[in-house]
Coordinates of C-alpha atoms in Angstrom, one line a residue:
M5 CA -192.0 109.3 54.0
A6 CA -193.6 110.5 50.8
A7 CA -197.4 110.5 50.6
A8 CA -197.4 108.3 47.4
S9 CA -195.4 105.6 49.1
R10 CA -198.3 105.0 51.6
V11 CA -200.9 104.3 49.0
F12 CA -201.5 100.6 48.8
A13 CA -203.7 98.8 46.3
F14 CA -205.8 95.8 47.2
R15 CA -204.5 92.7 45.4
D16 CA -207.9 91.0 45.3
A17 CA -206.0 87.8 44.3
R18 CA -208.0 84.9 42.9
W19 CA -207.3 81.4 44.2
A20 CA -205.8 79.1 41.6
P21 CA -207.4 75.7 41.5
D22 CA -205.3 72.9 43.0
P23 CA -203.7 70.6 40.5
V24 CA -204.2 66.8 40.6
L25 CA -200.9 65.5 41.8
E26 CA -199.4 62.0 41.1
P27 CA -198.0 60.3 44.2
G28 CA -194.5 59.0 43.7
A29 CA -193.3 55.5 44.3
A30 CA -191.7 56.5 47.6
V31 CA -195.2 57.2 49.0
R32 CA -196.3 53.6 48.7
T33 CA -193.2 51.5 49.0
P34 CA -192.1 49.7 51.1
Q35 CA -195.3 50.6 52.9
P36 CA -197.9 53.4 52.6
V37 CA -196.7 56.5 54.4
P38 CA -198.9 58.5 56.6
L39 CA -201.0 61.4 55.3
V40 CA -200.9 64.5 57.5
I41 CA -203.9 66.8 57.4
D42 CA -204.0 70.0 59.4
N43 CA -207.8 70.4 59.6
G44 CA -208.0 74.1 60.6
S45 CA -211.1 76.2 60.6
F46 CA -209.5 78.8 58.3
Q47 CA -207.3 76.7 56.1
T48 CA -206.7 73.0 55.4
R49 CA -203.1 71.8 54.8
A50 CA -202.3 68.3 53.6
G51 CA -199.1 66.4 52.6
W52 CA -197.1 63.3 53.1
A53 CA -194.9 62.3 56.2
S54 CA -191.8 60.4 55.1
A55 CA -188.1 60.5 55.9
D56 CA -187.4 59.8 52.2
P57 CA -185.8 62.9 50.5
A58 CA -187.9 62.1 47.4
V59 CA -191.1 63.0 49.3
P60 CA -191.6 66.7 49.8
A61 CA -191.4 67.8 53.4
E62 CA -194.0 70.5 53.1
P63 CA -197.7 70.6 52.7
L64 CA -198.7 70.0 49.0
L65 CA -202.2 71.3 49.4
R66 CA -203.3 74.5 51.1
F67 CA -206.9 75.7 50.7
R68 CA -209.6 77.5 52.6
S69 CA -211.9 75.2 54.6
L70 CA -215.0 76.3 52.6
A71 CA -217.4 74.7 50.2
A72 CA -220.2 76.1 48.0
R73 CA -222.9 74.2 46.3
S74 CA -224.8 75.8 43.5
R75 CA -228.5 75.2 42.9
G76 CA -228.0 73.9 39.4
A77 CA -228.5 75.5 36.0
R78 CA -231.8 76.0 34.2
G79 CA -230.8 73.7 31.4
G80 CA -231.2 70.7 33.7
A81 CA -227.6 70.3 34.9
G82 CA -227.3 69.2 38.5
A83 CA -225.9 71.1 41.4
E84 CA -222.2 71.7 41.3
T85 CA -220.0 71.6 44.4
Q86 CA -216.8 73.6 44.7
V87 CA -214.3 73.3 47.5
G88 CA -211.4 75.4 48.6
N89 CA -209.3 77.0 45.8
D90 CA -211.8 75.9 43.2
L91 CA -214.0 78.7 44.3
G92 CA -211.7 81.3 42.7
S93 CA -212.8 84.1 45.0
P94 CA -215.1 84.0 48.1
E95 CA -216.9 87.3 47.6
P96 CA -219.2 86.5 44.7
L97 CA -220.2 83.3 46.5
R98 CA -220.2 84.7 50.1
W99 CA -223.9 83.8 50.6
L100 CA -223.3 80.3 49.4
L101 CA -220.2 79.5 51.4
R102 CA -220.5 76.7 54.0
S103 CA -217.9 75.5 56.6
P104 CA -218.0 72.3 58.5
F105 CA -216.8 74.1 61.7
D106 CA -218.7 75.7 64.5
R107 CA -215.9 77.8 66.1
N108 CA -213.0 75.4 65.7
V109 CA -215.0 72.1 66.1
P110 CA -216.1 70.2 63.0
V111 CA -219.9 69.5 63.3
Q112 CA -221.1 69.3 59.7
L113 CA -219.6 66.0 58.7
E114 CA -221.1 66.0 55.2
L115 CA -219.1 69.1 54.5
Q116 CA -216.0 67.6 56.2
E117 CA -216.4 64.7 53.8
L118 CA -216.3 67.1 50.9
L119 CA -213.0 68.5 52.2
L120 CA -211.5 65.1 52.6
D121 CA -212.6 64.0 49.2
H122 CA -210.9 67.1 47.8
V123 CA -207.7 66.2 49.6
F124 CA -207.6 62.6 48.5
Q125 CA -208.5 63.5 44.9
R126 CA -205.9 66.2 44.5
L127 CA -203.1 64.2 46.2
G128 CA -203.8 61.3 43.8
V129 CA -205.1 58.9 46.5
S130 CA -207.9 56.6 45.3
S131 CA -210.8 56.8 47.8
Q132 CA -212.8 54.2 46.0
G133 CA -213.0 51.2 48.3
C134 CA -210.5 52.3 50.9
V135 CA -207.7 54.7 51.6
D136 CA -204.7 52.5 52.6
H137 CA -202.6 55.3 54.1
P138 CA -202.6 56.1 57.9
I139 CA -204.0 59.5 58.7
V140 CA -202.7 62.1 61.1
L141 CA -205.4 64.6 61.8
T142 CA -205.5 67.7 64.0
E143 CA -208.4 68.4 66.3
A144 CA -209.5 71.2 68.7
V145 CA -208.3 71.5 72.2
C146 CA -210.6 69.4 74.5
N147 CA -212.5 68.2 71.5
P148 CA -216.0 67.0 72.3
L149 CA -216.3 63.2 72.2
Y150 CA -219.2 63.4 69.8
S151 CA -217.1 65.3 67.2
R152 CA -214.3 62.8 67.5
Q153 CA -216.7 59.9 67.3
M154 CA -218.3 61.2 64.1
M155 CA -214.8 61.9 62.6
S156 CA -213.6 58.4 63.4
E157 CA -216.8 56.9 62.0
L158 CA -216.2 58.9 58.8
L159 CA -212.6 57.8 58.4
F160 CA -213.0 54.1 59.4
E161 CA -216.5 53.5 57.9
C162 CA -216.4 55.7 54.8
Y163 CA -212.7 55.6 53.8
Q164 CA -211.6 52.3 55.5
V165 CA -208.3 53.8 56.7
P166 CA -206.0 51.3 58.5
K167 CA -205.3 53.6 61.5
V168 CA -205.6 57.2 62.5
S169 CA -204.0 59.6 65.1
Y170 CA -205.5 62.7 66.6
G171 CA -203.4 65.6 67.9
V172 CA -203.8 69.3 68.9
D173 CA -202.4 71.7 66.3
S174 CA -200.8 74.1 68.8
L175 CA -199.1 71.2 70.6
Y176 CA -197.8 69.9 67.3
S177 CA -196.3 73.4 66.7
F178 CA -194.8 73.3 70.2
Y179 CA -193.4 69.9 69.4
H180 CA -191.8 71.1 66.1
N181 CA -190.2 74.2 67.7
R182 CA -188.7 72.4 70.6
R183 CA -184.9 72.8 71.0
Q184 CA -182.3 71.0 73.0
N185 CA -182.2 73.6 75.8
W186 CA -185.9 74.1 75.9
P187 CA -187.8 72.8 78.9
C188 CA -190.5 70.2 78.3
S189 CA -192.9 72.5 80.2
G190 CA -194.4 75.8 79.0
L191 CA -197.4 78.0 78.4
V192 CA -198.7 77.8 74.9
I193 CA -200.7 80.8 73.6
S194 CA -202.5 79.7 70.4
S195 CA -204.6 82.3 68.5
G196 CA -206.3 81.2 65.4
Y197 CA -209.2 82.1 63.1
Q198 CA -212.0 81.5 65.5
C199 CA -210.6 81.0 69.0
T200 CA -207.6 81.8 71.3
H201 CA -206.3 79.1 73.7
I202 CA -204.1 79.3 76.8
L203 CA -202.6 75.8 77.2
P204 CA -200.3 74.8 80.1
V205 CA -197.9 72.0 79.3
L206 CA -196.2 70.2 82.2
E207 CA -193.4 67.7 81.6
G208 CA -194.4 67.3 78.0
R209 CA -198.1 66.6 78.5
L210 CA -201.1 68.9 78.2
D211 CA -202.8 69.9 81.5
A212 CA -206.3 69.8 80.1
K213 CA -208.0 70.8 83.4
N214 CA -206.5 74.2 83.4
C215 CA -206.8 75.0 79.7
K216 CA -208.8 78.1 78.8
R217 CA -210.4 79.3 75.6
I218 CA -211.3 82.9 74.4
N219 CA -213.9 82.9 71.7
L220 CA -212.1 85.6 69.7
G221 CA -209.7 85.3 66.8
G222 CA -208.9 86.6 63.3
C223 CA -212.6 86.2 62.1
Q224 CA -213.9 88.5 64.7
A225 CA -211.2 91.0 64.1
A226 CA -212.0 91.1 60.4
V227 CA -215.7 91.6 61.1
Y228 CA -214.9 94.4 63.5
L229 CA -212.6 96.1 61.1
Q230 CA -215.3 95.9 58.4
R231 CA -217.9 97.5 60.6
L232 CA -215.4 100.3 61.5
L233 CA -214.6 101.2 57.9
Q234 CA -218.2 100.8 56.7
L235 CA -219.3 103.4 59.3
K236 CA -216.4 105.6 58.3
Y237 CA -217.0 105.3 54.6
P238 CA -220.7 104.6 54.0
G239 CA -220.3 105.5 50.3
H240 CA -218.1 102.5 49.8
F241 CA -220.2 100.0 51.8
A242 CA -220.2 97.3 49.2
A243 CA -216.5 97.6 48.4
I244 CA -215.4 97.0 52.0
T245 CA -215.5 93.2 51.9
L246 CA -214.3 90.6 54.4
S247 CA -211.6 89.4 52.0
R248 CA -210.1 92.9 51.8
M249 CA -210.4 93.3 55.6
E250 CA -208.4 90.1 56.1
E251 CA -205.8 91.5 53.7
I252 CA -205.5 94.7 55.8
L253 CA -205.2 92.7 59.0
H254 CA -202.4 90.5 57.5
E255 CA -200.3 93.3 56.0
H256 CA -201.2 96.6 57.7
S257 CA -202.2 96.0 61.3
Y258 CA -200.1 95.7 64.4
I259 CA -200.4 95.2 68.1
A260 CA -199.7 98.3 70.3
E261 CA -197.4 97.6 73.2
D262 CA -199.4 100.1 75.2
Y263 CA -202.8 100.7 73.7
I264 CA -203.7 103.9 75.5
E265 CA -200.3 105.4 74.9
E266 CA -200.5 104.5 71.2
L267 CA -203.9 106.2 70.9
Q268 CA -202.4 109.4 72.4
K269 CA -199.7 109.3 69.7
W270 CA -202.3 109.0 66.9
R271 CA -203.9 112.2 68.2
S272 CA -200.8 114.1 66.8
P273 CA -201.4 115.3 63.2
E274 CA -197.7 114.7 62.4
Y275 CA -197.8 111.1 63.7
Y276 CA -201.1 110.5 61.8
E277 CA -199.6 111.8 58.5
N278 CA -196.4 109.7 58.9
N279 CA -198.1 106.4 60.0
M280 CA -201.5 106.5 58.2
H281 CA -201.9 104.0 55.3
K282 CA -204.1 104.7 52.3
M283 CA -205.9 101.7 50.7
Q284 CA -206.8 102.3 47.1
L285 CA -210.2 100.8 46.1
P286 CA -210.7 99.9 42.4
F287 CA -212.5 102.6 40.4
S288 CA -213.2 103.6 36.8
N289 CA -211.2 106.6 35.5
K290 CA -213.9 107.6 33.0
L291 CA -215.3 110.9 34.1
L292 CA -218.2 112.9 32.8
G293 CA -218.0 115.8 30.4
S294 CA -216.1 118.0 32.8
T295 CA -212.7 116.9 31.3
L296 CA -213.8 116.7 27.6
T297 CA -212.5 119.0 25.0
S298 CA -214.7 121.1 22.8
E299 CA -214.1 118.8 19.9
E300 CA -215.1 115.8 22.0
K301 CA -218.2 117.6 23.2
Q302 CA -219.1 118.5 19.6
E303 CA -218.6 114.9 18.5
R304 CA -220.7 113.6 21.4
R305 CA -223.5 116.0 20.4
Q306 CA -223.3 114.8 16.8
Q307 CA -223.6 111.2 17.9
Q308 CA -226.5 112.0 20.1
L309 CA -228.2 113.9 17.3
R310 CA -227.7 110.9 14.9
R311 CA -229.2 108.6 17.5
L312 CA -232.2 110.9 18.0
Q313 CA -232.7 111.2 14.2
E314 CA -232.6 107.4 13.9
L315 CA -235.1 107.1 16.7
N316 CA -237.4 109.6 15.1
A317 CA -237.0 107.8 11.8
R318 CA -238.0 104.5 13.3
R319 CA -241.0 106.1 15.0
R320 CA -242.1 107.7 11.7
E321 CA -241.8 104.4 9.9
E322 CA -243.9 102.6 12.6
K323 CA -246.5 105.4 12.4
L324 CA -246.5 105.2 8.6
Q325 CA -247.1 101.4 8.8
L326 CA -250.0 101.8 11.2
D327 CA -251.6 104.6 9.2
Q328 CA -251.3 102.6 6.0
E329 CA -253.0 99.6 7.7
R330 CA -255.8 101.9 8.9
L331 CA -256.2 103.4 5.4
D332 CA -256.4 100.0 3.8
R333 CA -259.1 99.1 6.3
L334 CA -261.1 102.3 5.5
L335 CA -260.7 101.7 1.7
Y336 CA -262.0 98.2 2.1
V337 CA -265.1 99.5 3.8
Q338 CA -265.5 102.1 1.0
E339 CA -265.4 99.3 -1.6
L340 CA -268.2 97.5 0.2
L341 CA -270.3 100.6 -0.3
E342 CA -269.4 100.8 -4.0
D343 CA -270.2 97.1 -4.5
G344 CA -273.7 97.6 -2.9
Q345 CA -273.1 95.3 0.1
M346 CA -275.0 97.6 2.4
D347 CA -275.5 95.2 5.3
Q348 CA -271.7 94.5 5.6
F349 CA -271.0 98.3 5.0
H350 CA -273.2 99.4 7.9
K351 CA -271.8 96.7 10.2
A352 CA -268.3 97.9 9.4
L353 CA -269.3 101.5 10.1
V354 CA -270.5 100.5 13.5
E355 CA -267.2 98.7 14.2
L356 CA -265.3 101.9 13.1
N357 CA -267.6 104.0 15.3
M358 CA -268.8 106.1 12.3
D359 CA -272.2 107.3 11.4
S360 CA -272.2 107.9 7.6
A361 CA -270.3 107.5 4.3
E362 CA -269.4 111.2 4.4
E363 CA -267.6 110.8 7.7
L364 CA -265.8 107.8 6.3
Q365 CA -264.6 109.8 3.2
S366 CA -263.4 112.6 5.5
Y367 CA -261.3 110.2 7.5
I368 CA -259.9 108.7 4.4
N369 CA -258.8 112.1 3.1
K370 CA -257.2 113.1 6.4
L371 CA -255.4 109.8 6.7
S372 CA -254.1 110.0 3.1
L373 CA -252.7 113.5 3.8
S374 CA -251.0 112.4 7.0
I375 CA -249.4 109.4 5.1
E376 CA -248.0 111.8 2.4
Q377 CA -246.6 114.2 5.0
T378 CA -244.9 111.3 6.9
K379 CA -243.3 110.0 3.7
Q380 CA -242.0 113.5 3.0
K381 CA -240.5 113.7 6.5
I382 CA -238.8 110.3 6.1
L383 CA -237.3 111.4 2.8
Q384 CA -236.1 114.7 4.3
A385 CA -234.6 112.9 7.3
E386 CA -232.7 110.6 5.0
V387 CA -231.3 113.5 3.0
N388 CA -230.2 115.2 6.3
I389 CA -228.4 112.1 7.4
E390 CA -226.6 111.7 4.1
V391 CA -225.6 115.4 4.0
D392 CA -224.7 115.2 7.8
V393 CA -226.4 118.4 8.7
V394 CA -225.5 118.6 12.4
D395 CA -225.5 122.4 13.0
S396 CA -229.2 122.8 12.9
K397 CA -231.7 121.8 15.5
P398 CA -234.0 118.8 14.8
E399 CA -237.0 119.8 12.9
T400 CA -240.2 119.9 14.9
P401 CA -242.8 117.7 13.2
D402 CA -246.1 119.1 12.1
L403 CA -249.2 118.2 14.1
D404 CA -251.3 115.8 12.0
P405 CA -255.0 115.8 12.2
L406 CA -255.2 112.1 12.9
G407 CA -251.7 111.5 14.2
S408 CA -251.6 114.3 16.8
E409 CA -250.7 111.8 19.5
Q410 CA -247.6 110.5 17.8
S411 CA -246.5 114.1 16.8
L412 CA -246.8 115.3 20.4
E413 CA -244.6 112.4 21.5
D414 CA -242.0 113.4 18.9
V415 CA -242.0 117.0 20.2
E416 CA -241.6 115.9 23.8
S417 CA -238.7 113.6 23.0
I418 CA -237.0 116.4 21.1
N419 CA -237.6 118.8 23.9
E420 CA -236.0 116.4 26.3
F421 CA -232.8 116.3 24.3
E422 CA -232.8 119.9 23.3
P423 CA -230.4 121.1 26.0
L424 CA -227.9 118.5 24.7
F425 CA -227.8 120.1 21.3
A426 CA -227.6 123.7 22.2
E427 CA -225.1 125.8 20.4
E428 CA -221.8 126.1 22.3
Q429 CA -221.0 129.7 22.6
P430 CA -217.4 130.4 21.9
E431 CA -215.6 131.8 24.9
V432 CA -212.0 132.1 23.7
E433 CA -211.3 135.0 26.0
K434 CA -212.2 133.0 29.2
P435 CA -209.4 133.5 31.7
V436 CA -207.4 130.6 33.0
A437 CA -208.4 131.3 36.6
A438 CA -212.1 130.5 35.7
V439 CA -211.3 126.8 35.0
Q440 CA -213.1 124.6 37.5
P441 CA -210.9 122.4 39.8
V442 CA -210.7 118.7 38.7
F443 CA -212.2 116.2 41.1
N444 CA -209.7 113.7 42.4
L445 CA -211.6 110.5 41.8
A446 CA -208.7 108.3 43.0
E447 CA -208.5 110.0 46.4
Y448 CA -212.3 109.6 46.8
H449 CA -211.8 105.8 46.5
Q450 CA -209.2 105.6 49.2
L451 CA -209.6 104.2 52.7
F452 CA -207.5 106.1 55.3
L453 CA -206.3 103.6 57.9
G454 CA -205.3 105.3 61.2
T455 CA -206.2 103.9 64.6
E456 CA -208.1 101.1 62.8
R457 CA -204.6 99.5 62.3
I458 CA -204.5 98.8 66.1
R459 CA -208.1 98.7 67.1
A460 CA -209.0 95.6 65.2
P461 CA -206.3 93.2 66.5
E462 CA -206.6 94.7 70.0
I463 CA -209.8 92.8 70.7
V464 CA -207.9 89.6 71.7
F465 CA -206.5 91.7 74.7
Q466 CA -209.7 93.8 75.2
P467 CA -212.8 91.9 74.1
S468 CA -215.0 94.6 75.6
L469 CA -214.2 96.7 72.5
I470 CA -216.7 94.7 70.6
G471 CA -219.1 94.1 73.5
E472 CA -217.8 90.7 74.5
D473 CA -218.1 89.8 78.2
Q474 CA -214.8 87.8 78.2
A475 CA -211.3 88.1 79.6
G476 CA -208.4 89.0 77.3
I477 CA -205.2 87.2 76.8
A478 CA -203.4 88.9 79.7
E479 CA -206.2 88.3 82.2
T480 CA -206.7 84.7 81.1
M481 CA -202.9 84.0 81.2
Q482 CA -202.7 85.4 84.8
Y483 CA -205.8 83.3 85.8
V484 CA -204.2 80.1 84.4
L485 CA -200.8 80.8 86.2
E486 CA -202.5 81.5 89.5
R487 CA -204.0 77.9 89.5
Y488 CA -200.4 76.6 90.0
P489 CA -198.0 77.0 92.9
K490 CA -195.2 79.5 92.6
E491 CA -192.6 76.9 91.7
Q492 CA -194.6 75.6 88.7
Q493 CA -195.5 79.2 87.7
A494 CA -191.8 80.0 87.4
I495 CA -191.4 76.9 85.2
L496 CA -194.3 77.7 82.9
V497 CA -193.2 81.4 82.3
Q498 CA -189.7 80.3 81.2
N499 CA -191.2 79.0 78.0
V500 CA -194.2 81.1 76.9
F501 CA -194.8 80.0 73.3
L502 CA -196.9 81.9 70.7
T503 CA -198.3 80.1 67.7
G504 CA -201.3 80.4 65.3
G505 CA -202.1 82.6 62.4
N506 CA -203.5 85.4 64.6
T507 CA -200.1 85.8 66.4
M508 CA -198.3 87.1 63.3
Y509 CA -199.1 90.8 64.1
P510 CA -196.0 92.9 64.6
G511 CA -195.6 93.8 68.2
L512 CA -197.5 90.9 69.7
K513 CA -194.4 89.4 71.3
A514 CA -193.5 92.7 72.9
R515 CA -197.0 93.1 74.2
V516 CA -197.0 89.7 75.9
Q517 CA -193.6 90.4 77.4
K518 CA -195.0 93.7 78.8
E519 CA -198.1 92.0 80.2
L520 CA -195.9 89.3 81.9
L521 CA -193.6 92.0 83.3
E522 CA -196.6 93.6 85.0
M523 CA -198.0 90.4 86.5
R524 CA -194.8 88.6 87.5
P525 CA -193.0 89.4 90.8
F526 CA -190.2 91.9 90.8
Q527 CA -186.9 90.7 89.2
S528 CA -188.4 87.4 88.2
S529 CA -187.4 86.0 84.8
F530 CA -189.5 84.8 81.9
Q531 CA -189.0 84.1 78.2
V532 CA -191.4 84.5 75.3
H533 CA -190.9 82.6 72.0
L534 CA -192.6 83.0 68.7
A535 CA -193.1 80.0 66.4
S536 CA -190.8 80.0 63.4
S537 CA -193.8 79.7 61.1
P538 CA -197.0 80.2 63.2
V539 CA -199.2 79.1 60.3
L540 CA -197.4 76.0 59.1
D541 CA -195.6 74.8 62.2
A542 CA -198.7 72.7 63.2
W543 CA -198.4 70.7 60.0
Y544 CA -194.6 70.4 60.3
G545 CA -194.9 69.2 63.9
A546 CA -197.6 66.6 62.9
R547 CA -195.2 65.4 60.1
D548 CA -192.3 65.2 62.6
W549 CA -194.4 63.1 65.0
A550 CA -195.7 60.8 62.2
V551 CA -192.2 60.1 60.9
E552 CA -190.9 59.4 64.4
Y553 CA -193.9 57.2 65.5
M554 CA -194.6 55.6 62.1
N555 CA -193.7 52.1 63.2
R556 CA -194.9 52.4 66.8
E557 CA -198.2 51.6 68.3
E558 CA -198.2 54.7 70.6
G559 CA -200.8 57.3 69.5
W560 CA -202.3 55.3 66.7
I561 CA -206.0 54.2 66.8
T562 CA -206.4 51.0 64.7
R563 CA -209.6 49.7 63.3
K564 CA -209.7 47.0 66.0
D565 CA -209.6 49.8 68.6
Y566 CA -212.4 51.6 66.9
E567 CA -214.6 48.5 66.8
E568 CA -213.9 47.5 70.4
K569 CA -213.8 50.9 72.2
G570 CA -216.0 53.2 70.0
G571 CA -215.3 56.2 67.8
E572 CA -214.7 58.5 70.7
Y573 CA -211.6 56.5 71.8
L574 CA -208.3 58.3 71.8
K575 CA -204.7 57.0 72.3
E576 CA -202.8 59.7 74.0
H577 CA -199.3 60.9 73.0
C578 CA -197.2 64.0 73.6
A579 CA -199.3 66.3 71.3
S580 CA -202.7 64.9 71.9
N581 CA -205.7 65.7 74.1
V582 CA -206.4 63.9 77.3
Y583 CA -208.8 61.0 76.8
V584 CA -211.7 61.1 79.2
P585 CA -213.9 58.1 78.6
I586 CA -217.7 58.3 78.9
R587 CA -218.8 57.2 82.3
L588 CA -222.4 56.1 82.4
P589 CA -224.0 56.0 85.8
K590 CA -224.4 52.5 87.1
Q591 CA -227.9 51.3 87.6
A592 CA -228.8 50.3 91.2
P593 CA -229.1 46.5 91.6
R594 CA -232.6 45.1 92.2
T595 CA -232.4 43.9 95.8
T596 CA -234.8 41.6 97.6
E597 CA -236.3 44.6 99.4
A598 CA -237.2 46.2 96.1
L599 CA -238.8 43.0 95.0
A600 CA -241.1 42.8 98.0
P601 CA -244.0 40.4 97.7
S602 CA -247.1 42.0 96.3
R603 CA -249.1 40.9 99.3
G604 CA -248.1 44.1 101.2
L605 CA -249.3 46.4 98.4
A606 CA -253.0 45.9 99.2
S607 CA -252.5 46.9 102.8
S608 CA -250.6 50.1 101.9
A609 CA -252.8 51.2 99.0
G610 CA -254.3 54.0 101.0
N611 CA -250.9 55.5 102.2
P612 CA -249.2 57.7 99.6
C613 CA -245.9 57.5 101.4
D614 CA -246.0 53.8 101.3
Q615 CA -246.8 53.9 97.6
A616 CA -243.8 56.1 96.9

């Protein structure tokens, strides 16, 4: 492989704002069709669920689950809120970005309301008054009742939706990828932006008691990769951003089938040269004078000389103006003496810090001489600029008796620029070998990706790489399987299903197969399947479920259910969580013994045990 073919440039793509879509007639007739929202911590996807071919069977909106609220302009304009793709690029606003999620659970409902407003507005749904479309919404595995209660309150109270259904995104993906010969049971491995879940599914229903979560995902991998490269290239600290790290993870990283063996391969210089990727950072190709020709250098000197002459001319004009004002003041005081106004004359001499009229006349003569010299210098400078005399050094101004301070400043400014205007000595006979090597600026702005390609995604299998005291995917998968008898273990491993955006690394399926081969008994069989589209299958599965169950009551929470059973209520279905109602401890009934007559209290007042 040629070296040039392994240099990749960062795209740094800007997000295009989502257009405002007009819903077709098929969305509202004969009845409003469900609106499917995959509410992910990384990305929100929304679209319609309808069997009508006129309705697109794909998500119409896809945007990052982020919002930024500016503080308002100085001119009095109010704060502006931007959501999703309207942000353009996340890096300039990184310190302003807010997400409604804590891990994968929505907790900031005011930000969640901004995301829903954005969805309804861009899909052309009027949210004024009510939203008359049923909502299918994804939620986290074993979602806390408080989070579901707040989400139901937002949907029913704020948007007045007719009914809503909650489901788990990874189970929707499992539902979408089911085939005729697939068993209804399986082990779902879902790895997303914030978390990784191991979900056992038995006979089509989630076994919530044995679900396990690993608090690692694509976000932690991006942060880890950013730290690795910032330590490796401290000179490009600011250029190594999270957005670029996510791009590296999506396009240049892979999962090693055997991590230790793969590290041994990277120790070989030949393997390193053949598999290393170079990421080109943006840079400016304008270099300093090392690559300039003699004509360009001479032109630059002439421009600098002209700027210096103009600077000196402005200083002389300012000095001339100040000296002229001082001379006018002194002549005015001399006129007071000639007019015989002695009191005002002596008062003016005290203000000028002078003692006699002779001292005043001496200052007037020196100042007049200085003004004449400055005028001559200005005229001479104008002549030099017109003639364009650039071969001579700038003239050192004379030291004036009264303007010595200004003259010294002129001399210092010229001395500072004097090395720039030194005569270039012709060296025609300089040999070619004496030419200095050209600095490769493009190579200096390259990031060399070696073992970083496998170290960052490896954290889901070895969390100890980033100091996390957690079990990896293999250990957690083995722990979940061991909670079942051997017969059910054999059923679960026949359908190990991988889904989620963090499972798209090349080599992940082979790594899971290797881990299962090590933990399963000798000559036992297992099958590992990867979702057809790990990112979008959750939305496609939710759409399939909504089309199939649109006219049924199973899985739908109506407004009546919300008012009677509370916001945490959940109607279970094949892709939902398990509903565990809140059980409040019953208060002990007040028996007759507890209501003993107060006549016995006086006799037991002195006994603490009796009081208790």
